[in-house]
Amino acid sequence: MATAVSTPPATTTDRRAATAPQLVQLDPTLLVRDECNAREHDTEPDAKLITSVKELGVEEPISVRPLPDGTYGVFKGWRRAQAAQAANASAEQDGRPVRTVNAYVREDLVGNDAWTRFLSLVENDHRENMSERDTLKAQELSLIGMDDLQRRTAAKALGVGRNAARHAKAAQKLNDASLRRSAAAGMDLEQTAQLAEVADAPRAEARLMGALQRDQEEGKGGRGHWDQELALLRADLADAEARAKAVADLKEAGATLLGRVSSYAKDPSKPLTQLTTALGNPLTEDNHKNCPGHSARLDEEHRPVWHCADPAEYGHKVRPQPKKPKTEQDERKVEERRRTVACNRAWKAAAGPRQEFIKRLVRGKTLPDEARVFAQEILLDLPGFYSSWVSKGRTETLALLLGAKEPEKDSPSQTAAHFPKARLANLVFAQVAAAFEDTMREPKQWDSARMRTVCVWEAPDRRQTAYLLLLEALGKAADGSYQLSEVEQQAVSGRRTGTAAEA
C-alpha cells in the first residue's frame, strides 16, 4: 500500500527537511511550471476547470518551491495554477475579483530535485478520477442540499444547468457501462439523463450516440440532431406504452390477443367482418363476446380488430368473397401503409423540438430580423389559415410558446405582460408560429384546393413550407441549435430552390 510522503526522509542532512511547509497566498503571475513536475502531458487546464476557478477560485492549495528568480515552481497543481492565471486575465473585463492562490511553499525542497519529482509523481500516479456514478450521486446530493444562491454558483462552476440535481438523479438509472460510454462520447449531464429516460427504446443508445456525433462533427456547439432523435425515441416509447395499455385492456376485458402466425403456417382466425352466424346474421363484438374464440388483433394505432380464433370450430360461416390473387400492387399498398404510419408518427414527434426552438427564439433578447419580417407578412396578408385559427380562439399553443408554466391554464396576455416592450416583435412571431403549429398539428388535413385529404409531410402548402425553411435557416444561424427532422426535410425537399421568404 502506497504511503503519501510530504517531507523527505529524516536521514537527509539538509536541515530544511524539518521545516514545516508554509501556507501563503501567491500572485498567480509568479507561478511557473516546476521542471520536476512529473506530469508532462495533458498539462493544460480544460474549459470546465477554468469555469470553476472563475466562479470559486482555487479551492485546494497547490504546492510550490521558491526559484532563484523570485518565481515559484509548481510541482503539484500546475493545471489549477494555469486556470487561476486564465481567470485573472479576464477578471476585470467580466467584473470578477482578481484572486490569489493558496500555496504550500516548500523551501525544504530547494535543490532537492529527486524528491520534488517523487512527490509530484505520487500525486499524479495515485490520483484517480471518480467513477461516473459516484460523480452523479455527489452532484445530486450536494446540489439538493444548497440554497438557491449556492446552487446557482455551484451549477455555474460545474458547467451544468439549473436542473442538474434532477438530471443527475435520472442519469444514475443507467448501468455503469452506459455511463462510461456516455461520458467518453462527451454527453453533458442533461443528455445523459435523457439517454436514461429513453433507454428502453430499441437501439436508443446507438441512435443518440449517432446524433451526438453528427452535432459534434458540425462543430457549432448545437444539439439539433440530438433533439430530433430524442423526439423520435420518445415517440417510439409512447407507441410501445400505448400498445402495452391496449394489451392490458384486452386482458382485463377477458379477450385473447392473437399472436403472429408464421408465413408457412395456416391461420384459422378471421375478422368478424368476414363472418356471420350459422343463420347468416352479422357478427359483432357484442354478439360474439360469449364465443370461446372471441379474440382480437391490434391495428397500427393499437385499436382492437375483433376476430374469431377458429370460426369452423365454433359454428360461424365465412361471408362469400371473391378470392383475388395477391399482386405486386397489393404488396405496394401494404408497404405504403407502413410508411404512412411511420411518417405520421415522426411528424407528430417533430413538433416537440420545433416548438422548443421557437420558445428559445421568443425568449431571446433580440428576435432575428428574418423571423420579424415573416410574421409581419402573415399579419398583413391575413391568409385564410391564420384567420381561421384566430376565429377558433385556441390559445394553449401560444401560451406554451410564450413560456407559460401551465399553458392549458395561463392566458397568453398574462404571460406576455412580463415581456419588455422592446420585445413586441417576439410576441408577434409567437402568435404567428402558434397559428402554424396548431394548423400543422395533425399529419392529415383537408386541402380545399385539391378537395381531398392530404398528408402535410407529403404535400405542405406554400406557407407551411416557408415556415419550416425559415426555422431551418434560423436554427443553422444559431450554431445548429435546431435541425429539421427527416420527415420535415422530406416535406420541404421540393421547394429548396429559394429562401424561406421566397417559397
Short mmCIF file of C-alpha atoms in Angstrom, two decimals:
data_model
loop_
_atom_site.label_atom_id
_atom_site.label_comp_id
_atom_site.label_asym_id
_atom_site.label_seq_id
_atom_site.Cartn_x
_atom_site.Cartn_y
_atom_site.Cartn_z
CA MET A 1 0.00 0.00 0.00
CA ALA A 2 1.44 3.36 -1.02
CA THR A 3 2.15 5.92 1.69
CA ALA A 4 1.83 9.61 0.97
CA VAL A 5 5.09 11.37 1.87
CA SER A 6 5.11 15.12 2.44
CA THR A 7 8.70 15.67 3.54
CA PRO A 8 11.98 13.99 2.64
CA PRO A 9 13.14 11.12 4.91
CA ALA A 10 14.77 12.08 8.20
CA THR A 11 18.11 10.74 7.02
CA THR A 12 18.64 13.82 4.86
CA THR A 13 21.43 16.08 6.06
CA ASP A 14 19.52 19.16 4.94
CA ARG A 15 18.14 20.95 7.98
CA ARG A 16 15.39 22.40 5.85
CA ALA A 17 13.76 18.96 5.79
CA ALA A 18 12.35 19.61 9.26
CA THR A 19 10.83 22.92 8.21
CA ALA A 20 7.00 22.78 8.08
CA PRO A 21 5.52 23.90 4.75
CA GLN A 22 4.13 27.43 4.84
CA LEU A 23 0.64 28.11 3.52
CA VAL A 24 0.71 31.50 1.82
CA GLN A 25 -1.26 33.43 -0.78
CA LEU A 26 0.63 33.93 -4.03
CA ASP A 27 0.01 36.09 -7.08
CA PRO A 28 -0.66 33.63 -9.98
CA THR A 29 1.67 35.68 -12.21
CA LEU A 30 4.58 34.46 -10.04
CA LEU A 31 3.80 30.82 -10.75
CA VAL A 32 5.64 28.73 -13.34
CA ARG A 33 5.75 25.03 -14.02
CA ASP A 34 8.48 23.36 -11.99
CA GLU A 35 10.90 21.45 -14.19
CA CYS A 36 10.46 18.48 -11.85
CA ASN A 37 6.70 18.32 -12.26
CA ALA A 38 6.04 14.69 -13.17
CA ARG A 39 3.03 15.50 -15.34
CA GLU A 40 4.33 16.28 -18.82
CA HIS A 41 1.25 15.51 -20.91
CA ASP A 42 -2.25 16.99 -20.69
CA THR A 43 -0.94 19.83 -18.54
CA GLU A 44 -3.34 22.47 -19.89
CA PRO A 45 -6.50 23.24 -17.88
CA ASP A 46 -9.74 22.41 -19.64
CA ALA A 47 -12.66 24.80 -20.03
CA LYS A 48 -14.56 23.12 -17.19
CA LEU A 49 -11.72 23.74 -14.71
CA ILE A 50 -11.28 27.36 -15.83
CA THR A 51 -15.03 27.98 -15.44
CA SER A 52 -14.91 26.54 -11.92
CA VAL A 53 -11.90 28.68 -10.92
CA LYS A 54 -13.58 31.79 -12.33
CA GLU A 55 -16.52 31.22 -10.03
CA LEU A 56 -14.89 29.78 -6.90
CA GLY A 57 -11.16 30.39 -7.13
CA VAL A 58 -8.63 27.61 -6.49
CA GLU A 59 -10.12 25.77 -3.53
CA GLU A 60 -7.34 23.21 -2.96
CA PRO A 61 -3.86 24.63 -2.22
CA ILE A 62 -1.10 23.95 -4.70
CA SER A 63 2.48 23.02 -3.78
CA VAL A 64 5.46 25.12 -4.93
CA ARG A 65 9.12 25.70 -4.18
CA PRO A 66 10.96 29.03 -4.46
CA LEU A 67 13.10 29.61 -7.52
CA PRO A 68 16.20 31.87 -7.70
CA ASP A 69 14.50 34.47 -9.93
CA GLY A 70 11.74 35.16 -7.38
CA THR A 71 9.09 32.99 -9.03
CA TYR A 72 7.69 29.75 -7.67
CA GLY A 73 7.87 26.37 -9.36
CA VAL A 74 4.59 24.45 -9.20
CA PHE A 75 5.10 20.71 -8.81
CA LYS A 76 1.57 19.93 -7.56
CA GLY A 77 -1.43 21.70 -9.07
CA TRP A 78 0.03 23.26 -12.24
CA ARG A 79 -3.31 22.93 -14.08
CA ARG A 80 -5.07 24.76 -11.24
CA ALA A 81 -2.38 27.44 -11.30
CA GLN A 82 -2.85 28.00 -15.04
CA ALA A 83 -6.62 28.11 -14.56
CA ALA A 84 -6.12 30.87 -11.96
CA GLN A 85 -3.93 32.79 -14.42
CA ALA A 86 -6.59 32.47 -17.15
CA ALA A 87 -9.35 33.52 -14.75
CA ASN A 88 -7.45 36.63 -13.62
CA ALA A 89 -6.64 37.60 -17.21
CA SER A 90 -10.34 38.19 -17.93
CA ALA A 91 -11.43 39.14 -14.40
CA GLU A 92 -11.59 42.89 -14.98
CA GLN A 93 -13.48 42.51 -18.24
CA ASP A 94 -16.00 40.12 -16.63
CA GLY A 95 -16.38 42.15 -13.44
CA ARG A 96 -14.82 39.46 -11.23
CA PRO A 97 -12.24 39.89 -8.48
CA VAL A 98 -8.55 39.19 -9.16
CA ARG A 99 -7.71 36.31 -6.84
CA THR A 100 -4.54 34.95 -5.27
CA VAL A 101 -3.76 31.25 -4.93
CA ASN A 102 -3.27 29.36 -1.68
CA ALA A 103 0.04 27.52 -1.88
CA TYR A 104 2.28 25.39 0.32
CA VAL A 105 5.76 26.85 -0.08
CA ARG A 106 8.27 24.00 0.23
CA GLU A 107 11.59 25.68 0.94
CA ASP A 108 12.87 22.30 2.13
CA LEU A 109 12.77 21.07 -1.47
CA VAL A 110 15.01 23.78 -2.92
CA GLY A 111 17.84 21.92 -4.62
CA ASN A 112 16.20 18.54 -3.96
CA ASP A 113 15.00 17.73 -7.48
CA ALA A 114 14.69 13.99 -6.96
CA TRP A 115 12.32 14.25 -4.00
CA THR A 116 10.33 17.02 -5.67
CA ARG A 117 9.80 14.86 -8.71
CA PHE A 118 8.83 11.91 -6.48
CA LEU A 119 6.18 13.91 -4.61
CA SER A 120 4.77 15.12 -7.91
CA LEU A 121 4.72 11.56 -9.21
CA VAL A 122 2.88 10.30 -6.10
CA GLU A 123 0.13 12.89 -6.52
CA ASN A 124 -0.41 12.26 -10.23
CA ASP A 125 0.06 8.49 -10.15
CA HIS A 126 -2.33 7.89 -7.25
CA ARG A 127 -4.96 10.38 -8.33
CA GLU A 128 -7.84 8.52 -9.95
CA ASN A 129 -10.96 10.03 -11.38
CA MET A 130 -14.20 9.29 -9.56
CA SER A 131 -16.49 6.85 -11.30
CA GLU A 132 -19.25 8.40 -13.35
CA ARG A 133 -21.85 7.02 -10.92
CA ASP A 134 -20.08 8.49 -7.86
CA THR A 135 -19.80 11.83 -9.65
CA LEU A 136 -23.51 11.86 -10.47
CA LYS A 137 -24.51 10.93 -6.94
CA ALA A 138 -22.23 13.59 -5.46
CA GLN A 139 -23.65 16.24 -7.80
CA GLU A 140 -27.22 15.27 -6.96
CA LEU A 141 -26.76 15.21 -3.17
CA SER A 142 -24.65 18.36 -2.97
CA LEU A 143 -26.95 20.45 -5.18
CA ILE A 144 -30.07 19.31 -3.35
CA GLY A 145 -28.59 20.45 -0.01
CA MET A 146 -27.78 24.01 -1.18
CA ASP A 147 -29.80 27.18 -1.05
CA ASP A 148 -30.72 28.91 -4.31
CA LEU A 149 -27.71 31.24 -4.36
CA GLN A 150 -25.26 28.44 -3.61
CA ARG A 151 -26.92 26.21 -6.18
CA ARG A 152 -26.62 28.83 -8.92
CA THR A 153 -22.95 29.43 -8.11
CA ALA A 154 -22.16 25.71 -7.89
CA ALA A 155 -24.02 24.90 -11.11
CA LYS A 156 -22.15 27.63 -12.96
CA ALA A 157 -18.83 26.41 -11.58
CA LEU A 158 -19.62 22.82 -12.58
CA GLY A 159 -20.81 23.92 -16.00
CA VAL A 160 -24.24 22.33 -15.54
CA GLY A 161 -27.79 23.66 -15.83
CA ARG A 162 -30.21 24.67 -13.11
CA ASN A 163 -31.89 21.24 -13.24
CA ALA A 164 -28.60 19.46 -12.63
CA ALA A 165 -29.72 17.69 -9.44
CA ARG A 166 -32.76 16.23 -11.19
CA HIS A 167 -30.69 15.25 -14.23
CA ALA A 168 -28.01 13.62 -12.04
CA LYS A 169 -30.63 11.54 -10.27
CA ALA A 170 -32.18 10.43 -13.56
CA ALA A 171 -28.81 9.60 -15.14
CA GLN A 172 -27.97 7.17 -12.33
CA LYS A 173 -30.59 4.77 -13.75
CA LEU A 174 -28.08 3.83 -16.47
CA ASN A 175 -25.74 0.92 -15.88
CA ASP A 176 -22.03 1.54 -15.35
CA ALA A 177 -21.06 0.61 -18.91
CA SER A 178 -23.57 3.05 -20.41
CA LEU A 179 -22.42 5.79 -18.05
CA ARG A 180 -18.79 5.29 -19.09
CA ARG A 181 -19.70 5.32 -22.77
CA SER A 182 -21.84 8.46 -22.43
CA ALA A 183 -19.04 10.28 -20.60
CA ALA A 184 -16.45 9.18 -23.17
CA ALA A 185 -18.69 10.36 -26.02
CA GLY A 186 -18.96 13.84 -24.48
CA MET A 187 -22.60 13.79 -23.37
CA ASP A 188 -23.45 16.55 -20.93
CA LEU A 189 -25.48 15.89 -17.79
CA GLU A 190 -28.83 16.69 -19.40
CA GLN A 191 -28.12 14.42 -22.36
CA THR A 192 -27.09 11.57 -20.05
CA ALA A 193 -30.38 11.97 -18.18
CA GLN A 194 -32.28 11.96 -21.47
CA LEU A 195 -30.50 8.77 -22.53
CA ALA A 196 -31.67 7.19 -19.26
CA GLU A 197 -35.22 8.39 -19.99
CA VAL A 198 -35.42 6.57 -23.34
CA ALA A 199 -33.02 3.69 -22.63
CA ASP A 200 -35.78 1.11 -23.07
CA ALA A 201 -36.45 2.14 -26.67
CA PRO A 202 -34.85 -0.09 -29.35
CA ARG A 203 -31.22 0.92 -30.05
CA ALA A 204 -31.66 4.10 -28.00
CA GLU A 205 -28.01 4.46 -27.04
CA ALA A 206 -26.68 3.81 -30.55
CA ARG A 207 -29.17 6.23 -32.12
CA LEU A 208 -28.40 9.03 -29.68
CA MET A 209 -24.65 8.43 -29.99
CA GLY A 210 -25.00 8.81 -33.75
CA ALA A 211 -26.97 12.05 -33.36
CA LEU A 212 -24.40 13.40 -30.89
CA GLN A 213 -21.60 12.60 -33.31
CA ARG A 214 -23.37 14.46 -36.13
CA ASP A 215 -23.77 17.52 -33.92
CA GLN A 216 -20.11 17.34 -32.90
CA GLU A 217 -18.95 16.97 -36.50
CA GLU A 218 -20.73 20.19 -37.42
CA GLY A 219 -18.65 21.86 -34.73
CA LYS A 220 -21.11 24.62 -33.85
CA GLY A 221 -22.00 23.50 -30.35
CA GLY A 222 -25.65 22.90 -31.23
CA ARG A 223 -27.75 19.84 -30.50
CA GLY A 224 -30.28 19.90 -33.32
CA HIS A 225 -29.68 16.31 -34.43
CA TRP A 226 -29.80 15.11 -30.81
CA ASP A 227 -33.16 16.81 -30.16
CA GLN A 228 -34.76 15.27 -33.26
CA GLU A 229 -33.51 11.74 -32.48
CA LEU A 230 -34.64 12.12 -28.86
CA ALA A 231 -38.11 13.14 -30.04
CA LEU A 232 -38.34 10.02 -32.24
CA LEU A 233 -37.24 7.78 -29.36
CA ARG A 234 -39.83 9.36 -27.09
CA ALA A 235 -42.45 8.71 -29.77
CA ASP A 236 -41.31 5.08 -30.02
CA LEU A 237 -41.65 4.69 -26.26
CA ALA A 238 -45.08 6.34 -26.28
CA ASP A 239 -46.14 3.96 -29.06
CA ALA A 240 -44.89 0.96 -27.06
CA GLU A 241 -46.73 2.21 -23.97
CA ALA A 242 -49.93 2.66 -26.00
CA ARG A 243 -49.66 -0.91 -27.25
CA ALA A 244 -48.97 -2.22 -23.73
CA LYS A 245 -52.07 -0.40 -22.47
CA ALA A 246 -54.17 -1.81 -25.31
CA VAL A 247 -52.96 -5.33 -24.49
CA ALA A 248 -53.74 -4.77 -20.80
CA ASP A 249 -57.24 -3.51 -21.66
CA LEU A 250 -57.91 -6.63 -23.73
CA LYS A 251 -56.71 -8.84 -20.90
CA GLU A 252 -58.91 -7.02 -18.41
CA ALA A 253 -61.89 -7.47 -20.73
CA GLY A 254 -61.17 -11.21 -20.92
CA ALA A 255 -60.36 -11.14 -24.64
CA THR A 256 -57.50 -13.09 -26.16
CA LEU A 257 -54.82 -11.26 -28.14
CA LEU A 258 -53.92 -13.31 -31.18
CA GLY A 259 -50.21 -13.76 -31.83
CA ARG A 260 -48.31 -13.67 -35.07
CA VAL A 261 -48.60 -16.63 -37.40
CA SER A 262 -45.54 -17.75 -39.33
CA SER A 263 -45.63 -17.48 -43.09
CA TYR A 264 -45.66 -21.29 -43.56
CA ALA A 265 -48.49 -21.95 -41.06
CA LYS A 266 -52.22 -21.62 -41.73
CA ASP A 267 -54.06 -19.01 -39.69
CA PRO A 268 -57.57 -20.29 -38.83
CA SER A 269 -58.71 -16.95 -37.33
CA LYS A 270 -60.77 -14.41 -39.25
CA PRO A 271 -62.07 -10.89 -38.58
CA LEU A 272 -65.71 -10.72 -37.51
CA THR A 273 -66.42 -8.51 -40.52
CA GLN A 274 -65.84 -11.57 -42.70
CA LEU A 275 -68.09 -13.89 -40.62
CA THR A 276 -71.75 -14.48 -39.93
CA THR A 277 -73.74 -16.61 -37.52
CA ALA A 278 -75.00 -20.01 -38.62
CA LEU A 279 -78.19 -18.27 -39.76
CA GLY A 280 -76.30 -15.69 -41.79
CA ASN A 281 -76.58 -12.74 -39.38
CA PRO A 282 -73.63 -10.33 -38.94
CA LEU A 283 -71.18 -10.96 -36.12
CA THR A 284 -70.17 -8.01 -33.94
CA GLU A 285 -68.10 -7.53 -30.81
CA ASP A 286 -71.25 -7.54 -28.67
CA ASN A 287 -72.92 -10.68 -30.01
CA HIS A 288 -69.61 -12.56 -30.26
CA LYS A 289 -68.35 -11.92 -26.70
CA ASN A 290 -69.57 -15.25 -25.36
CA CYS A 291 -67.89 -17.26 -28.10
CA PRO A 292 -64.84 -19.24 -26.84
CA GLY A 293 -62.96 -17.97 -29.91
CA HIS A 294 -63.55 -14.28 -29.11
CA SER A 295 -60.20 -12.61 -29.72
CA ALA A 296 -58.54 -9.61 -31.33
CA ARG A 297 -55.56 -8.30 -33.18
CA LEU A 298 -54.30 -4.74 -32.81
CA ASP A 299 -54.00 -2.47 -35.83
CA GLU A 300 -51.24 0.12 -36.41
CA GLU A 301 -52.87 2.53 -33.97
CA HIS A 302 -53.35 -0.23 -31.37
CA ARG A 303 -57.11 -0.43 -31.78
CA PRO A 304 -58.65 -3.91 -31.46
CA VAL A 305 -59.81 -5.62 -34.64
CA TRP A 306 -62.15 -8.34 -33.39
CA HIS A 307 -61.64 -11.90 -34.61
CA CYS A 308 -62.84 -15.41 -34.02
CA ALA A 309 -59.89 -17.69 -33.35
CA ASP A 310 -61.46 -20.66 -35.21
CA PRO A 311 -64.78 -19.92 -37.00
CA ALA A 312 -65.19 -23.51 -38.28
CA GLU A 313 -64.91 -24.99 -34.81
CA TYR A 314 -67.37 -22.54 -33.26
CA GLY A 315 -70.03 -22.74 -35.93
CA HIS A 316 -69.58 -19.48 -37.81
CA LYS A 317 -69.88 -19.04 -41.54
CA VAL A 318 -67.44 -17.17 -43.74
CA ARG A 319 -69.03 -14.50 -45.90
CA PRO A 320 -68.65 -15.45 -49.53
CA GLN A 321 -65.97 -13.25 -51.06
CA PRO A 322 -64.27 -13.47 -54.40
CA LYS A 323 -60.74 -14.62 -53.84
CA LYS A 324 -58.23 -12.37 -55.52
CA PRO A 325 -54.67 -13.43 -56.09
CA LYS A 326 -52.13 -11.32 -54.24
CA THR A 327 -50.47 -8.92 -56.64
CA GLU A 328 -47.47 -6.61 -56.54
CA GLN A 329 -49.92 -3.72 -56.22
CA ASP A 330 -51.30 -5.25 -53.01
CA GLU A 331 -47.80 -5.54 -51.59
CA ARG A 332 -47.07 -1.92 -52.51
CA LYS A 333 -50.22 -0.84 -50.68
CA VAL A 334 -49.11 -2.67 -47.55
CA GLU A 335 -45.67 -1.07 -47.72
CA GLU A 336 -47.20 2.36 -48.36
CA ARG A 337 -49.45 1.92 -45.35
CA ARG A 338 -46.43 1.14 -43.17
CA ARG A 339 -44.63 4.20 -44.49
CA THR A 340 -47.65 6.40 -43.81
CA VAL A 341 -47.91 5.19 -40.21
CA ALA A 342 -44.18 5.81 -39.65
CA CYS A 343 -44.28 9.29 -41.22
CA ASN A 344 -47.39 10.27 -39.26
CA ARG A 345 -45.69 9.30 -36.02
CA ALA A 346 -42.47 11.12 -36.98
CA TRP A 347 -44.43 14.25 -37.93
CA LYS A 348 -46.07 14.41 -34.51
CA ALA A 349 -42.72 13.81 -32.79
CA ALA A 350 -41.03 16.62 -34.75
CA ALA A 351 -43.40 19.19 -33.23
CA GLY A 352 -41.62 18.92 -29.86
CA PRO A 353 -38.12 20.06 -30.92
CA ARG A 354 -39.65 22.62 -33.28
CA GLN A 355 -41.69 24.26 -30.54
CA GLU A 356 -38.78 24.20 -28.08
CA PHE A 357 -36.69 26.10 -30.64
CA ILE A 358 -39.48 28.64 -31.15
CA LYS A 359 -39.68 29.15 -27.37
CA ARG A 360 -35.95 29.92 -27.31
CA LEU A 361 -36.38 32.41 -30.15
CA VAL A 362 -39.30 34.10 -28.42
CA ARG A 363 -37.48 34.34 -25.09
CA GLY A 364 -34.32 35.76 -26.71
CA LYS A 365 -33.42 39.39 -26.22
CA THR A 366 -33.44 40.08 -29.94
CA LEU A 367 -35.64 38.31 -32.48
CA PRO A 368 -33.83 37.56 -35.76
CA ASP A 369 -35.00 40.01 -38.40
CA GLU A 370 -35.99 37.20 -40.78
CA ALA A 371 -38.49 35.98 -38.19
CA ARG A 372 -39.91 39.50 -37.71
CA VAL A 373 -40.40 40.03 -41.44
CA PHE A 374 -42.03 36.61 -41.85
CA ALA A 375 -44.51 37.25 -39.03
CA GLN A 376 -45.22 40.73 -40.32
CA GLU A 377 -46.15 39.40 -43.77
CA ILE A 378 -48.60 36.90 -42.28
CA LEU A 379 -50.27 39.56 -40.15
CA LEU A 380 -50.63 41.98 -43.05
CA ASP A 381 -51.70 39.43 -45.68
CA LEU A 382 -54.18 37.65 -43.35
CA PRO A 383 -54.11 34.28 -45.18
CA GLY A 384 -57.11 32.00 -44.69
CA PHE A 385 -55.44 29.55 -42.31
CA TYR A 386 -54.46 32.40 -39.97
CA SER A 387 -57.92 33.97 -39.96
CA SER A 388 -59.44 30.56 -39.29
CA TRP A 389 -57.06 29.97 -36.40
CA VAL A 390 -57.87 33.35 -34.85
CA SER A 391 -61.61 32.70 -35.09
CA LYS A 392 -61.26 29.43 -33.16
CA GLY A 393 -59.68 31.22 -30.20
CA ARG A 394 -57.25 28.41 -29.36
CA THR A 395 -54.59 29.87 -27.04
CA GLU A 396 -52.83 26.91 -25.41
CA THR A 397 -50.07 26.63 -28.01
CA LEU A 398 -49.48 30.39 -27.96
CA ALA A 399 -49.17 30.35 -24.16
CA LEU A 400 -46.72 27.44 -24.47
CA LEU A 401 -44.52 29.31 -26.97
CA LEU A 402 -44.52 32.38 -24.73
CA GLY A 403 -43.14 30.25 -21.89
CA ALA A 404 -46.23 29.84 -19.70
CA LYS A 405 -45.71 27.39 -16.83
CA GLU A 406 -49.21 25.93 -17.30
CA PRO A 407 -50.19 26.60 -20.94
CA GLU A 408 -53.57 24.91 -20.54
CA LYS A 409 -54.47 27.39 -17.77
CA ASP A 410 -52.37 30.54 -18.25
CA SER A 411 -53.63 33.12 -20.72
CA PRO A 412 -51.17 34.41 -23.34
CA SER A 413 -51.91 38.04 -22.41
CA GLN A 414 -50.94 37.45 -18.78
CA THR A 415 -47.76 35.67 -19.80
CA ALA A 416 -46.90 38.38 -22.34
CA ALA A 417 -47.32 41.10 -19.71
CA HIS A 418 -43.90 40.14 -18.34
CA PHE A 419 -42.17 40.79 -21.68
CA PRO A 420 -40.31 44.13 -22.06
CA LYS A 421 -41.94 46.47 -24.57
CA ALA A 422 -38.83 46.19 -26.76
CA ARG A 423 -39.80 42.57 -27.47
CA LEU A 424 -43.09 43.23 -29.21
CA ALA A 425 -41.73 41.51 -32.33
CA ASN A 426 -41.11 38.39 -30.23
CA LEU A 427 -44.77 38.31 -29.19
CA VAL A 428 -45.97 38.78 -32.75
CA PHE A 429 -43.76 35.97 -34.02
CA ALA A 430 -45.02 33.70 -31.23
CA GLN A 431 -48.61 34.29 -32.30
CA VAL A 432 -47.92 33.58 -35.96
CA ALA A 433 -45.90 30.47 -35.04
CA ALA A 434 -48.75 29.24 -32.83
CA ALA A 435 -51.14 29.52 -35.78
CA PHE A 436 -48.81 27.40 -37.93
CA GLU A 437 -48.24 24.86 -35.15
CA ASP A 438 -51.95 24.35 -34.50
CA THR A 439 -52.69 24.11 -38.22
CA MET A 440 -49.89 21.58 -38.78
CA ARG A 441 -50.52 19.62 -35.58
CA GLU A 442 -52.16 16.61 -37.25
CA PRO A 443 -50.35 14.84 -40.11
CA LYS A 444 -53.53 14.77 -42.20
CA GLN A 445 -55.50 17.86 -43.25
CA TRP A 446 -58.10 18.87 -45.76
CA ASP A 447 -56.74 20.54 -48.90
CA SER A 448 -59.52 22.78 -50.22
CA ALA A 449 -57.63 23.44 -53.47
CA ARG A 450 -57.41 19.73 -54.29
CA MET A 451 -60.66 18.85 -52.49
CA ARG A 452 -59.14 15.90 -50.69
CA THR A 453 -57.30 14.92 -47.54
CA VAL A 454 -53.52 15.14 -47.81
CA CYS A 455 -50.60 14.38 -45.50
CA VAL A 456 -48.72 17.55 -44.51
CA TRP A 457 -45.41 15.70 -44.63
CA GLU A 458 -46.18 14.73 -48.21
CA ALA A 459 -47.65 17.93 -49.61
CA PRO A 460 -47.29 21.02 -47.37
CA ASP A 461 -48.66 24.22 -48.83
CA ARG A 462 -46.51 27.18 -49.83
CA ARG A 463 -46.70 28.97 -46.49
CA GLN A 464 -46.11 25.85 -44.39
CA THR A 465 -43.01 25.16 -46.44
CA ALA A 466 -41.81 28.73 -45.97
CA TYR A 467 -42.34 28.41 -42.23
CA LEU A 468 -40.26 25.22 -41.99
CA LEU A 469 -37.48 26.62 -44.17
CA LEU A 470 -37.37 29.77 -42.04
CA LEU A 471 -36.92 27.74 -38.86
CA GLU A 472 -34.23 25.64 -40.53
CA ALA A 473 -32.30 28.78 -41.52
CA LEU A 474 -32.67 30.30 -38.05
CA GLY A 475 -31.51 27.04 -36.44
CA LYS A 476 -28.36 26.97 -38.57
CA ALA A 477 -27.66 30.62 -37.75
CA ALA A 478 -27.97 29.75 -34.05
CA ASP A 479 -24.97 27.38 -34.19
CA GLY A 480 -27.04 24.40 -35.27
CA SER A 481 -29.30 24.53 -32.21
CA TYR A 482 -32.19 23.32 -34.38
CA GLN A 483 -32.36 20.95 -37.33
CA LEU A 484 -35.33 19.86 -39.39
CA SER A 485 -36.24 16.25 -38.77
CA GLU A 486 -36.05 13.70 -41.58
CA VAL A 487 -39.78 13.86 -42.20
CA GLU A 488 -39.72 17.68 -42.29
CA GLN A 489 -36.78 17.65 -44.70
CA GLN A 490 -38.77 15.26 -46.86
CA ALA A 491 -41.73 17.67 -46.76
CA VAL A 492 -39.75 20.70 -48.00
CA SER A 493 -37.43 18.87 -50.39
CA GLY A 494 -39.26 20.09 -53.46
CA ARG A 495 -39.06 23.77 -52.52
CA ARG A 496 -35.41 24.32 -51.72
CA THR A 497 -34.77 26.48 -54.76
CA GLY A 498 -35.11 29.74 -52.83
CA THR A 499 -35.17 31.21 -49.37
CA ALA A 500 -37.98 30.75 -46.87
CA ALA A 501 -39.43 34.15 -47.75
CA GLU A 502 -39.45 33.30 -51.46
CA ALA A 503 -41.04 29.86 -51.05
#
